[in-house]
Each structure stands twice: as structure tokens, then as C-alpha cells.
Amino acid sequence: MSKTPAPELSWARKEDEDWADTVQVRLAFDEDVPVGFADEILAEAHQLVEESGQPAHDVFGDPAAYARAAAAERVSERHRAGIDTRGLRPGERIAASLGSLGFLLFALFGLTWIQDGLWVDVTWSAVAGFTGIALCAAAGCVAFVARAAGLFRGMWWFLAGAAVALVSGIALIEVLPDDRLFRVPAPVLMVLGALLCVAAFLLPDATIDRWFTPARPDGGPDDERWLSRLEGLLRGRHGMKTAEARAHVKEVRQHLAAAPGDGRTEDVFGDVEIYALRLSEGPRRQLRITRQKLYGAVASSVLFAVLTVDRLVDPEGRSSGWVACYVGAFGCAAWGAVSEWRTLRKQRATLGAPRS
């Protein structure tokens, strides 16, 4: 689909413009739609409103409901089957991770500039430690992307690589000398973070998506590979618990055993990604999404709490500007965890789901 921006529509009434803005926001943040879908929907709505001469709200109703209905009716299963519980594809997750790392790098050296001055000392130990942490962060990000793509074996390999990079970096810090090699202006290092953000924007998402899609063998996947892929997609991409995902796989096996003939799993149930999407849809999907957000917020809270305590127990670190940063980040993460926990309780009450 072309990424050329659509011409801006001119709505005759302010209320129609507000209605269109709400539809666009809802499609962007609440619905998993392809690039350009919102422009197409609004162009059609604009034409019908102009022809009818009535306000958009009278023609189409509530904008949030219209956006939801349009996405449900016109976004294909093939598109939705490739999206995880955060509404992202692997390429978008990689781009988001790279952009986040670039921003953190920019902020890190910006704060270093404010606190320690313009020049940053570069030593062998600092280079080793920074490289180890960077490789650990990169491998960890790829591991989570692999998990979201349903590739659990790949996730464990990348997590092992992240652990090796971190341990190696820490070991080299202890071994290598702290003698200064040269000095670099902090703004130069900040530019590196900015370049990472630019690279994240320029990444070819479609190419990265193919990297995280298992190659299809000639003649299609055999039954065991299809079933293994189904479990991985249900657990990773769609956020099901292991027991629930394996129960679905067991049902498929039982159906195949009871069915007459020697039909392959793919012939009976179709494409594995689309079948996994159909199994994941329903009222419990939002429950799984909220639960994953809660886990992420709790993990972030623990991380920033540890970093804060580590700074506070160090007499020299108590006056550092990092303490304020860690406390603020902990507060945001903790508040997010509480909010997600409340939302999860409301959803469970609505669905009558048992606590887990």
C-alpha cells in the first residue's frame, strides 16, 4: 500500500471535522488497521456526507462505534492474523525497540552532559561495559519480538545471547584498565542516539516481518510442525496461557484422530495463522491483552525500584540526577501497574472469569 499521504479533506462543518478526527484516532489506537485504511474510510465518509448534506453523526452515528464496525467489516483476517496483542507486527516491534534504545541513549548522554560536563572520558572498561549492555539490550529486544511472533525456540537462543553479552561485559569491566583513551563531547554521543531513532523510522518493516515468519516447506507444513506453530502463535502472538493453548492443540489432535481419511491438518483447518486468530478472538482477548500490560508494568516497576535503591544506598549516588529519573520512572510504572490491575479486575468481573 502506498505511503503517500492522502490529501487533507475539507469538512463543511466543525462538528463533522471533530467526528472525523475521532474516527481517525480510534482507528489509529484502538483498531489494528493497515496503513492508509483510515484515509480510505474517511474519504468515503466525506463523500457520503457531502452528498447527503447531513452531519456525519446523523449519517454514520457514534464515531467510535463506526470506526470499530469499519475495522471489523473491512480489515482482512490475513492482516489481523499477523498482529500481536499490542497491535504490532515484528517489524514494527523492532522499529519501536530501536527507537526506544536511541531515545534512551540520547537522554543518557544528555543527562551526563548536564551532570558531569561537556567531555566524556572513554576507557577500555567503559567501551567493554557499554558494548556488553548494548548487545544485551539488543538481543533481549529481539528475543521478545521472537516470542511475540510465536518463535519460542528463537526467543531462548536470543535470551542466552543476551545473558552471555551481559556477563562478558561485566567480566571485561573488571579486567580491562580504566586508563583514559580519549575524550568525546557528549553531544556527539547524543547524535548516535538520534541516528538510531532515524534508523528505526527507515527500517523496512515488511522485510523484518519475513525474518520472523518460518519458511513454508514445499508441499506445506507437516502435522506436527503445523500444531507446534499453532501453539506458539496462541501463546506468543495472542497471549494465551500455556495450558489454554495446549488445550486447543489437543482438541485439534482429537478432531484429526476422529475424522475419517488421512487429510493433513492444514487441509482440514486451513492456514495456521488465520486459525490461531479465530481461536484467540472473543471476549477473553481483551482480558489477555490487559494481563500482558500488567505483567510489563510490574516488571518495569521492579526494575526501577532496584535501580533507585541501588543509587540511594551509595552515598555518592544519592545526590545524582539519576535518582530523580529512577523515582519518576518507578512512579509512572507503578501507577500503570495499579491501573492495569484495576482494569483486569473489572474485565474479570464482567466475564465472570476465575482469578489466575
mmCIF file of C-alpha atoms in Angstrom:
data_model
loop_
_atom_site.group_PDB
_atom_site.id
_atom_site.type_symbol
_atom_site.label_atom_id
_atom_site.label_comp_id
_atom_site.label_asym_id
_atom_site.label_seq_id
_atom_site.Cartn_x
_atom_site.Cartn_y
_atom_site.Cartn_z
ATOM 1 C CA MET A 1 0.000 0.000 0.000
ATOM 2 C CA SER A 2 1.310 3.434 -0.877
ATOM 3 C CA LYS A 3 2.679 5.555 1.940
ATOM 4 C CA THR A 4 1.970 8.789 0.045
ATOM 5 C CA PRO A 5 -0.139 10.962 2.374
ATOM 6 C CA ALA A 6 -3.730 11.403 1.257
ATOM 7 C CA PRO A 7 -4.919 14.927 0.522
ATOM 8 C CA GLU A 8 -6.450 16.605 3.556
ATOM 9 C CA LEU A 9 -10.225 16.561 3.485
ATOM 10 C CA SER A 10 -12.167 19.784 3.912
ATOM 11 C CA TRP A 11 -15.223 19.193 6.093
ATOM 12 C CA ALA A 12 -18.035 21.719 5.758
ATOM 13 C CA ARG A 13 -18.924 21.739 9.474
ATOM 14 C CA LYS A 14 -16.736 21.844 12.550
ATOM 15 C CA GLU A 15 -18.741 19.032 14.111
ATOM 16 C CA ASP A 16 -18.029 16.851 11.072
ATOM 17 C CA GLU A 17 -14.337 17.597 11.361
ATOM 18 C CA ASP A 18 -14.401 16.610 15.046
ATOM 19 C CA TRP A 19 -16.249 13.412 14.119
ATOM 20 C CA ALA A 20 -13.604 12.563 11.507
ATOM 21 C CA ASP A 21 -10.781 13.273 13.960
ATOM 22 C CA THR A 22 -12.330 10.888 16.478
ATOM 23 C CA VAL A 23 -12.692 8.164 13.850
ATOM 24 C CA GLN A 24 -9.067 8.600 12.824
ATOM 25 C CA VAL A 25 -7.819 8.446 16.414
ATOM 26 C CA ARG A 26 -9.914 5.367 17.174
ATOM 27 C CA LEU A 27 -8.639 3.573 14.072
ATOM 28 C CA ALA A 28 -5.059 4.507 14.903
ATOM 29 C CA PHE A 29 -5.042 3.491 18.577
ATOM 30 C CA ASP A 30 -7.922 1.071 19.188
ATOM 31 C CA GLU A 31 -8.150 -0.924 15.968
ATOM 32 C CA ASP A 32 -5.487 -2.902 14.113
ATOM 33 C CA VAL A 33 -5.796 -1.483 10.622
ATOM 34 C CA PRO A 34 -3.356 -1.307 7.668
ATOM 35 C CA VAL A 35 -1.533 1.865 6.659
ATOM 36 C CA GLY A 36 -3.855 4.144 4.700
ATOM 37 C CA PHE A 37 -7.052 2.440 5.879
ATOM 38 C CA ALA A 38 -8.218 5.453 7.886
ATOM 39 C CA ASP A 39 -7.690 7.790 4.911
ATOM 40 C CA GLU A 40 -9.742 5.493 2.699
ATOM 41 C CA ILE A 41 -12.587 5.219 5.209
ATOM 42 C CA LEU A 42 -12.724 8.962 5.840
ATOM 43 C CA ALA A 43 -12.645 9.764 2.123
ATOM 44 C CA GLU A 44 -15.712 7.568 1.576
ATOM 45 C CA ALA A 45 -17.451 9.055 4.624
ATOM 46 C CA HIS A 46 -16.670 12.584 3.411
ATOM 47 C CA GLN A 47 -18.241 11.882 0.019
ATOM 48 C CA LEU A 48 -21.419 10.447 1.546
ATOM 49 C CA VAL A 49 -21.740 13.361 3.972
ATOM 50 C CA GLU A 50 -21.334 15.860 1.122
ATOM 51 C CA GLU A 51 -23.972 14.060 -0.956
ATOM 52 C CA SER A 52 -26.488 13.794 1.888
ATOM 53 C CA GLY A 53 -25.957 17.312 3.249
ATOM 54 C CA GLN A 54 -26.453 15.974 6.791
ATOM 55 C CA PRO A 55 -23.984 15.962 9.706
ATOM 56 C CA ALA A 56 -21.644 12.989 9.810
ATOM 57 C CA HIS A 57 -23.001 11.946 13.208
ATOM 58 C CA ASP A 58 -26.517 11.689 11.765
ATOM 59 C CA VAL A 59 -25.307 9.663 8.776
ATOM 60 C CA PHE A 60 -22.916 7.264 10.497
ATOM 61 C CA GLY A 61 -23.661 7.521 14.217
ATOM 62 C CA ASP A 62 -21.141 7.419 17.037
ATOM 63 C CA PRO A 63 -17.580 7.805 15.641
ATOM 64 C CA ALA A 64 -16.063 5.180 17.952
ATOM 65 C CA ALA A 65 -18.717 2.625 17.003
ATOM 66 C CA TYR A 66 -18.291 3.487 13.310
ATOM 67 C CA ALA A 67 -14.515 3.007 13.499
ATOM 68 C CA ARG A 68 -14.959 -0.326 15.260
ATOM 69 C CA ALA A 69 -17.528 -1.557 12.743
ATOM 70 C CA ALA A 70 -15.469 -0.431 9.744
ATOM 71 C CA ALA A 71 -12.387 -2.229 11.040
ATOM 72 C CA ALA A 72 -14.345 -5.413 11.776
ATOM 73 C CA GLU A 73 -16.010 -5.481 8.347
ATOM 74 C CA ARG A 74 -13.202 -4.398 6.059
ATOM 75 C CA VAL A 75 -9.868 -5.427 7.589
ATOM 76 C CA SER A 76 -8.977 -8.882 6.304
ATOM 77 C CA GLU A 77 -8.203 -11.845 8.531
ATOM 78 C CA ARG A 78 -4.837 -12.146 6.810
ATOM 79 C CA HIS A 79 -3.848 -8.708 8.082
ATOM 80 C CA ARG A 80 -5.174 -9.240 11.608
ATOM 81 C CA ALA A 81 -3.557 -12.677 11.848
ATOM 82 C CA GLY A 82 -0.091 -11.105 11.680
ATOM 83 C CA ILE A 83 -0.658 -8.671 14.577
ATOM 84 C CA ASP A 84 0.151 -9.413 18.214
ATOM 85 C CA THR A 85 -1.672 -8.351 21.375
ATOM 86 C CA ARG A 86 -0.012 -4.914 21.259
ATOM 87 C CA GLY A 87 -1.312 -4.299 17.732
ATOM 88 C CA LEU A 88 2.185 -4.614 16.244
ATOM 89 C CA ARG A 89 3.965 -6.729 13.666
ATOM 90 C CA PRO A 90 7.554 -7.962 14.197
ATOM 91 C CA GLY A 91 8.977 -5.184 12.022
ATOM 92 C CA GLU A 92 7.073 -2.560 13.992
ATOM 93 C CA ARG A 93 8.256 -4.056 17.284
ATOM 94 C CA ILE A 94 11.887 -3.976 16.127
ATOM 95 C CA ALA A 95 11.485 -0.370 14.987
ATOM 96 C CA ALA A 96 9.872 0.594 18.299
ATOM 97 C CA SER A 97 12.644 -1.116 20.276
ATOM 98 C CA LEU A 98 15.383 0.515 18.206
ATOM 99 C CA GLY A 99 13.735 3.906 18.566
ATOM 100 C CA SER A 100 13.417 3.434 22.328
ATOM 101 C CA LEU A 101 17.093 2.477 22.641
ATOM 102 C CA GLY A 102 18.047 5.521 20.601
ATOM 103 C CA PHE A 103 15.973 7.792 22.803
ATOM 104 C CA LEU A 104 17.455 6.288 25.972
ATOM 105 C CA LEU A 105 20.965 6.752 24.577
ATOM 106 C CA PHE A 106 20.174 10.372 23.708
ATOM 107 C CA ALA A 107 18.754 11.014 27.190
ATOM 108 C CA LEU A 108 21.629 9.180 28.913
ATOM 109 C CA PHE A 109 24.361 11.310 27.368
ATOM 110 C CA GLY A 110 22.234 14.433 27.674
ATOM 111 C CA LEU A 111 21.972 13.908 31.415
ATOM 112 C CA THR A 112 25.695 13.080 31.538
ATOM 113 C CA TRP A 113 26.398 16.392 29.824
ATOM 114 C CA ILE A 114 24.287 18.290 32.366
ATOM 115 C CA GLN A 115 25.705 16.493 35.381
ATOM 116 C CA ASP A 116 29.368 15.803 34.517
ATOM 117 C CA GLY A 117 30.193 18.405 31.886
ATOM 118 C CA LEU A 118 30.734 18.512 28.150
ATOM 119 C CA TRP A 119 33.500 15.923 27.812
ATOM 120 C CA VAL A 120 33.073 12.159 28.342
ATOM 121 C CA ASP A 121 36.123 10.034 29.160
ATOM 122 C CA VAL A 122 36.426 6.874 27.050
ATOM 123 C CA THR A 123 38.265 3.910 28.604
ATOM 124 C CA TRP A 124 38.650 0.268 27.620
ATOM 125 C CA SER A 125 36.496 -0.828 30.535
ATOM 126 C CA ALA A 126 33.796 1.701 29.634
ATOM 127 C CA VAL A 127 33.816 0.548 25.996
ATOM 128 C CA ALA A 128 33.515 -3.103 27.054
ATOM 129 C CA GLY A 129 30.730 -2.390 29.535
ATOM 130 C CA PHE A 130 28.775 -0.200 27.142
ATOM 131 C CA THR A 131 29.141 -2.753 24.321
ATOM 132 C CA GLY A 132 28.036 -5.618 26.560
ATOM 133 C CA ILE A 133 24.974 -3.731 27.781
ATOM 134 C CA ALA A 134 24.082 -2.621 24.241
ATOM 135 C CA LEU A 135 24.347 -6.168 22.874
ATOM 136 C CA CYS A 136 22.357 -7.499 25.832
ATOM 137 C CA ALA A 137 19.594 -4.944 25.248
ATOM 138 C CA ALA A 138 19.508 -5.624 21.506
ATOM 139 C CA ALA A 139 19.384 -9.412 21.927
ATOM 140 C CA GLY A 140 16.755 -9.070 24.652
ATOM 141 C CA CYS A 141 14.558 -6.924 22.412
ATOM 142 C CA VAL A 142 14.848 -9.429 19.557
ATOM 143 C CA ALA A 143 14.000 -12.232 21.995
ATOM 144 C CA PHE A 144 10.733 -10.547 22.961
ATOM 145 C CA VAL A 145 9.935 -9.905 19.302
ATOM 146 C CA ALA A 146 10.551 -13.597 18.573
ATOM 147 C CA ARG A 147 8.214 -14.534 21.414
ATOM 148 C CA ALA A 148 5.510 -12.224 20.093
ATOM 149 C CA ALA A 149 5.920 -13.931 16.708
ATOM 150 C CA GLY A 150 5.388 -17.343 18.329
ATOM 151 C CA LEU A 151 9.028 -18.420 17.894
ATOM 152 C CA PHE A 152 9.861 -19.677 21.372
ATOM 153 C CA ARG A 153 12.997 -21.565 20.379
ATOM 154 C CA GLY A 154 14.412 -18.406 18.835
ATOM 155 C CA MET A 155 13.437 -16.467 21.945
ATOM 156 C CA TRP A 156 15.512 -18.765 24.174
ATOM 157 C CA TRP A 157 18.524 -18.508 21.858
ATOM 158 C CA PHE A 158 18.436 -14.719 21.900
ATOM 159 C CA LEU A 159 17.929 -14.633 25.670
ATOM 160 C CA ALA A 160 21.001 -16.855 26.042
ATOM 161 C CA GLY A 161 22.925 -14.459 23.809
ATOM 162 C CA ALA A 162 21.772 -11.510 25.911
ATOM 163 C CA ALA A 163 22.974 -13.232 29.089
ATOM 164 C CA VAL A 164 26.368 -14.036 27.536
ATOM 165 C CA ALA A 165 26.804 -10.439 26.341
ATOM 166 C CA LEU A 166 25.946 -9.033 29.774
ATOM 167 C CA VAL A 167 28.206 -11.417 31.708
ATOM 168 C CA SER A 168 31.063 -10.864 29.241
ATOM 169 C CA GLY A 169 30.700 -7.094 29.520
ATOM 170 C CA ILE A 170 30.761 -7.202 33.325
ATOM 171 C CA ALA A 171 33.801 -9.516 33.307
ATOM 172 C CA LEU A 172 35.697 -7.258 30.918
ATOM 173 C CA ILE A 173 34.944 -4.214 33.065
ATOM 174 C CA GLU A 174 36.737 -5.904 35.956
ATOM 175 C CA VAL A 175 39.707 -6.984 33.823
ATOM 176 C CA LEU A 176 40.363 -4.073 31.473
ATOM 177 C CA PRO A 177 42.181 -0.935 32.655
ATOM 178 C CA ASP A 178 40.452 2.340 33.469
ATOM 179 C CA ASP A 179 43.102 4.446 31.760
ATOM 180 C CA ARG A 180 41.612 7.151 29.571
ATOM 181 C CA LEU A 181 41.953 6.549 25.836
ATOM 182 C CA PHE A 182 40.456 9.798 24.611
ATOM 183 C CA ARG A 183 37.612 12.232 25.316
ATOM 184 C CA VAL A 184 34.425 12.729 23.319
ATOM 185 C CA PRO A 185 31.937 15.618 23.543
ATOM 186 C CA ALA A 186 28.651 14.389 24.988
ATOM 187 C CA PRO A 187 26.620 15.931 22.100
ATOM 188 C CA VAL A 188 28.478 13.645 19.653
ATOM 189 C CA LEU A 189 27.284 10.612 21.603
ATOM 190 C CA MET A 190 23.792 12.098 21.733
ATOM 191 C CA VAL A 191 23.845 12.195 17.932
ATOM 192 C CA LEU A 192 24.349 8.412 17.941
ATOM 193 C CA GLY A 193 21.063 8.044 19.794
ATOM 194 C CA ALA A 194 19.345 10.356 17.318
ATOM 195 C CA LEU A 195 20.718 8.279 14.428
ATOM 196 C CA LEU A 196 19.247 5.136 15.963
ATOM 197 C CA CYS A 197 15.834 6.839 16.063
ATOM 198 C CA VAL A 198 16.189 7.776 12.384
ATOM 199 C CA ALA A 199 17.236 4.199 11.536
ATOM 200 C CA ALA A 200 14.139 2.898 13.349
ATOM 201 C CA PHE A 201 11.965 5.095 11.131
ATOM 202 C CA LEU A 202 13.701 3.914 7.943
ATOM 203 C CA LEU A 203 13.658 0.176 8.702
ATOM 204 C CA PRO A 204 11.825 -1.919 6.061
ATOM 205 C CA ASP A 205 9.074 -3.431 8.198
ATOM 206 C CA ALA A 206 7.977 -5.946 5.564
ATOM 207 C CA THR A 207 11.481 -7.410 5.289
ATOM 208 C CA ILE A 208 11.770 -7.821 9.068
ATOM 209 C CA ASP A 209 8.320 -9.423 9.182
ATOM 210 C CA ARG A 210 9.596 -12.107 6.790
ATOM 211 C CA TRP A 211 12.581 -12.784 9.072
ATOM 212 C CA PHE A 212 10.181 -13.713 11.867
ATOM 213 C CA THR A 213 7.942 -15.864 9.675
ATOM 214 C CA PRO A 214 9.004 -19.539 9.432
ATOM 215 C CA ALA A 215 9.766 -20.656 5.888
ATOM 216 C CA ARG A 216 6.973 -22.680 4.357
ATOM 217 C CA PRO A 217 8.277 -26.081 3.211
ATOM 218 C CA ASP A 218 7.416 -27.441 -0.209
ATOM 219 C CA GLY A 219 4.009 -29.079 -0.036
ATOM 220 C CA GLY A 220 3.104 -27.233 3.161
ATOM 221 C CA PRO A 221 3.961 -27.987 6.801
ATOM 222 C CA ASP A 222 3.502 -31.483 8.210
ATOM 223 C CA ASP A 223 1.012 -32.038 11.009
ATOM 224 C CA GLU A 224 3.489 -31.760 13.888
ATOM 225 C CA ARG A 225 5.045 -28.579 12.540
ATOM 226 C CA TRP A 226 1.566 -27.081 11.995
ATOM 227 C CA LEU A 227 0.488 -27.966 15.538
ATOM 228 C CA SER A 228 3.725 -26.665 17.040
ATOM 229 C CA ARG A 229 3.294 -23.415 15.143
ATOM 230 C CA LEU A 230 -0.327 -23.164 16.349
ATOM 231 C CA GLU A 231 0.729 -23.463 19.987
ATOM 232 C CA GLY A 232 3.494 -20.901 19.500
ATOM 233 C CA LEU A 233 1.133 -18.392 17.892
ATOM 234 C CA LEU A 234 -1.535 -18.824 20.563
ATOM 235 C CA ARG A 235 0.969 -18.352 23.401
ATOM 236 C CA GLY A 236 3.171 -15.690 21.825
ATOM 237 C CA ARG A 237 1.215 -13.621 19.336
ATOM 238 C CA HIS A 238 -2.180 -13.914 21.009
ATOM 239 C CA GLY A 239 -1.149 -14.039 24.669
ATOM 240 C CA MET A 240 -2.850 -17.273 25.728
ATOM 241 C CA LYS A 241 -1.624 -19.122 28.771
ATOM 242 C CA THR A 242 0.269 -22.328 28.075
ATOM 243 C CA ALA A 243 -2.478 -24.599 29.408
ATOM 244 C CA GLU A 244 -5.166 -22.914 27.310
ATOM 245 C CA ALA A 245 -3.058 -23.027 24.141
ATOM 246 C CA ARG A 246 -2.205 -26.691 24.626
ATOM 247 C CA ALA A 247 -5.858 -27.482 25.234
ATOM 248 C CA HIS A 248 -6.675 -26.051 21.794
ATOM 249 C CA VAL A 249 -3.869 -28.115 20.242
ATOM 250 C CA LYS A 250 -5.227 -31.211 21.985
ATOM 251 C CA GLU A 251 -8.691 -30.544 20.543
ATOM 252 C CA VAL A 252 -7.215 -30.330 17.057
ATOM 253 C CA ARG A 253 -5.426 -33.647 17.557
ATOM 254 C CA GLN A 254 -8.612 -35.296 18.775
ATOM 255 C CA HIS A 255 -10.556 -33.937 15.816
ATOM 256 C CA LEU A 256 -7.973 -35.283 13.391
ATOM 257 C CA ALA A 257 -7.967 -38.684 15.087
ATOM 258 C CA ALA A 258 -11.765 -38.914 14.870
ATOM 259 C CA ALA A 259 -12.029 -37.620 11.297
ATOM 260 C CA PRO A 260 -12.153 -40.185 8.506
ATOM 261 C CA GLY A 261 -9.385 -40.238 5.909
ATOM 262 C CA ASP A 262 -5.773 -39.098 6.013
ATOM 263 C CA GLY A 263 -6.254 -35.367 5.481
ATOM 264 C CA ARG A 264 -3.420 -33.169 6.665
ATOM 265 C CA THR A 265 -4.009 -30.656 9.436
ATOM 266 C CA GLU A 266 -3.637 -27.708 7.059
ATOM 267 C CA ASP A 267 -6.197 -29.219 4.666
ATOM 268 C CA VAL A 268 -8.737 -29.558 7.494
ATOM 269 C CA PHE A 269 -8.152 -26.328 9.449
ATOM 270 C CA GLY A 270 -6.561 -24.062 6.844
ATOM 271 C CA ASP A 271 -3.758 -21.572 7.323
ATOM 272 C CA VAL A 272 -2.324 -21.867 10.832
ATOM 273 C CA GLU A 273 -2.040 -18.105 11.430
ATOM 274 C CA ILE A 274 -5.671 -17.453 10.495
ATOM 275 C CA TYR A 275 -6.866 -20.434 12.543
ATOM 276 C CA ALA A 276 -4.901 -19.161 15.561
ATOM 277 C CA LEU A 277 -6.526 -15.737 15.128
ATOM 278 C CA ARG A 278 -10.014 -17.267 15.107
ATOM 279 C CA LEU A 279 -9.284 -19.232 18.274
ATOM 280 C CA SER A 280 -7.971 -16.113 20.015
ATOM 281 C CA GLU A 281 -10.887 -13.820 19.214
ATOM 282 C CA GLY A 282 -13.751 -13.302 21.586
ATOM 283 C CA PRO A 283 -14.442 -11.524 24.877
ATOM 284 C CA ARG A 284 -11.371 -13.028 26.587
ATOM 285 C CA ARG A 285 -8.956 -11.420 24.115
ATOM 286 C CA GLN A 286 -9.028 -8.048 25.878
ATOM 287 C CA LEU A 287 -8.503 -9.839 29.187
ATOM 288 C CA ARG A 288 -5.291 -11.385 27.850
ATOM 289 C CA ILE A 289 -4.103 -8.038 26.498
ATOM 290 C CA THR A 290 -4.654 -6.311 29.844
ATOM 291 C CA ARG A 291 -2.905 -9.124 31.692
ATOM 292 C CA GLN A 292 0.182 -8.753 29.487
ATOM 293 C CA LYS A 293 0.213 -4.994 30.063
ATOM 294 C CA LEU A 294 0.017 -5.639 33.808
ATOM 295 C CA TYR A 295 2.990 -8.015 33.685
ATOM 296 C CA GLY A 296 5.025 -5.468 31.745
ATOM 297 C CA ALA A 297 4.176 -2.642 34.152
ATOM 298 C CA VAL A 298 5.051 -4.781 37.189
ATOM 299 C CA ALA A 299 8.389 -5.790 35.630
ATOM 300 C CA SER A 300 9.204 -2.138 34.915
ATOM 301 C CA SER A 301 8.276 -1.165 38.474
ATOM 302 C CA VAL A 302 10.612 -3.796 39.920
ATOM 303 C CA LEU A 303 13.457 -2.743 37.614
ATOM 304 C CA PHE A 304 13.244 0.953 38.504
ATOM 305 C CA ALA A 305 12.773 0.165 42.189
ATOM 306 C CA VAL A 306 16.035 -1.819 42.165
ATOM 307 C CA LEU A 307 17.851 0.972 40.326
ATOM 308 C CA THR A 308 16.531 3.558 42.784
ATOM 309 C CA VAL A 309 17.579 1.567 45.849
ATOM 310 C CA ASP A 310 20.994 0.928 44.295
ATOM 311 C CA ARG A 311 21.548 4.675 43.938
ATOM 312 C CA LEU A 312 20.212 5.523 47.378
ATOM 313 C CA VAL A 313 22.473 3.081 49.221
ATOM 314 C CA ASP A 314 25.511 4.648 47.524
ATOM 315 C CA PRO A 315 26.489 7.839 49.453
ATOM 316 C CA GLU A 316 27.950 9.378 46.309
ATOM 317 C CA GLY A 317 24.960 8.493 44.190
ATOM 318 C CA ARG A 318 22.246 9.972 46.392
ATOM 319 C CA SER A 319 22.772 13.461 45.027
ATOM 320 C CA SER A 320 22.868 12.272 41.437
ATOM 321 C CA GLY A 321 20.232 13.384 38.976
ATOM 322 C CA TRP A 322 19.658 9.717 38.152
ATOM 323 C CA VAL A 323 17.815 9.264 41.448
ATOM 324 C CA ALA A 324 15.093 11.687 40.361
ATOM 325 C CA CYS A 325 14.869 9.958 36.976
ATOM 326 C CA TYR A 326 14.546 6.497 38.528
ATOM 327 C CA VAL A 327 11.994 7.646 41.102
ATOM 328 C CA GLY A 328 9.893 9.295 38.394
ATOM 329 C CA ALA A 329 10.094 6.216 36.163
ATOM 330 C CA PHE A 330 9.177 3.970 39.100
ATOM 331 C CA GLY A 331 6.171 6.148 39.928
ATOM 332 C CA CYS A 332 4.901 6.018 36.350
ATOM 333 C CA ALA A 333 5.404 2.254 36.100
ATOM 334 C CA ALA A 334 3.776 1.608 39.475
ATOM 335 C CA TRP A 335 0.781 3.780 38.596
ATOM 336 C CA GLY A 336 0.471 1.918 35.287
ATOM 337 C CA ALA A 337 0.546 -1.412 37.120
ATOM 338 C CA VAL A 338 -2.209 -0.311 39.514
ATOM 339 C CA SER A 339 -4.340 0.981 36.623
ATOM 340 C CA GLU A 340 -3.965 -2.250 34.652
ATOM 341 C CA TRP A 341 -4.754 -4.307 37.762
ATOM 342 C CA ARG A 342 -7.989 -2.361 38.273
ATOM 343 C CA THR A 343 -8.903 -2.776 34.618
ATOM 344 C CA LEU A 344 -8.190 -6.500 34.821
ATOM 345 C CA ARG A 345 -10.460 -6.872 37.854
ATOM 346 C CA LYS A 346 -13.299 -5.090 36.056
ATOM 347 C CA GLN A 347 -12.896 -7.273 32.983
ATOM 348 C CA ARG A 348 -12.848 -10.450 35.061
ATOM 349 C CA ALA A 349 -15.989 -9.336 36.876
ATOM 350 C CA THR A 350 -17.708 -8.648 33.562
ATOM 351 C CA LEU A 351 -16.727 -12.001 32.047
ATOM 352 C CA GLY A 352 -17.083 -13.980 35.250
ATOM 353 C CA ALA A 353 -13.549 -15.256 34.736
ATOM 354 C CA PRO A 354 -11.788 -17.045 37.615
ATOM 355 C CA ARG A 355 -8.783 -15.430 39.216
ATOM 356 C CA SER A 356 -5.404 -16.625 37.966
#
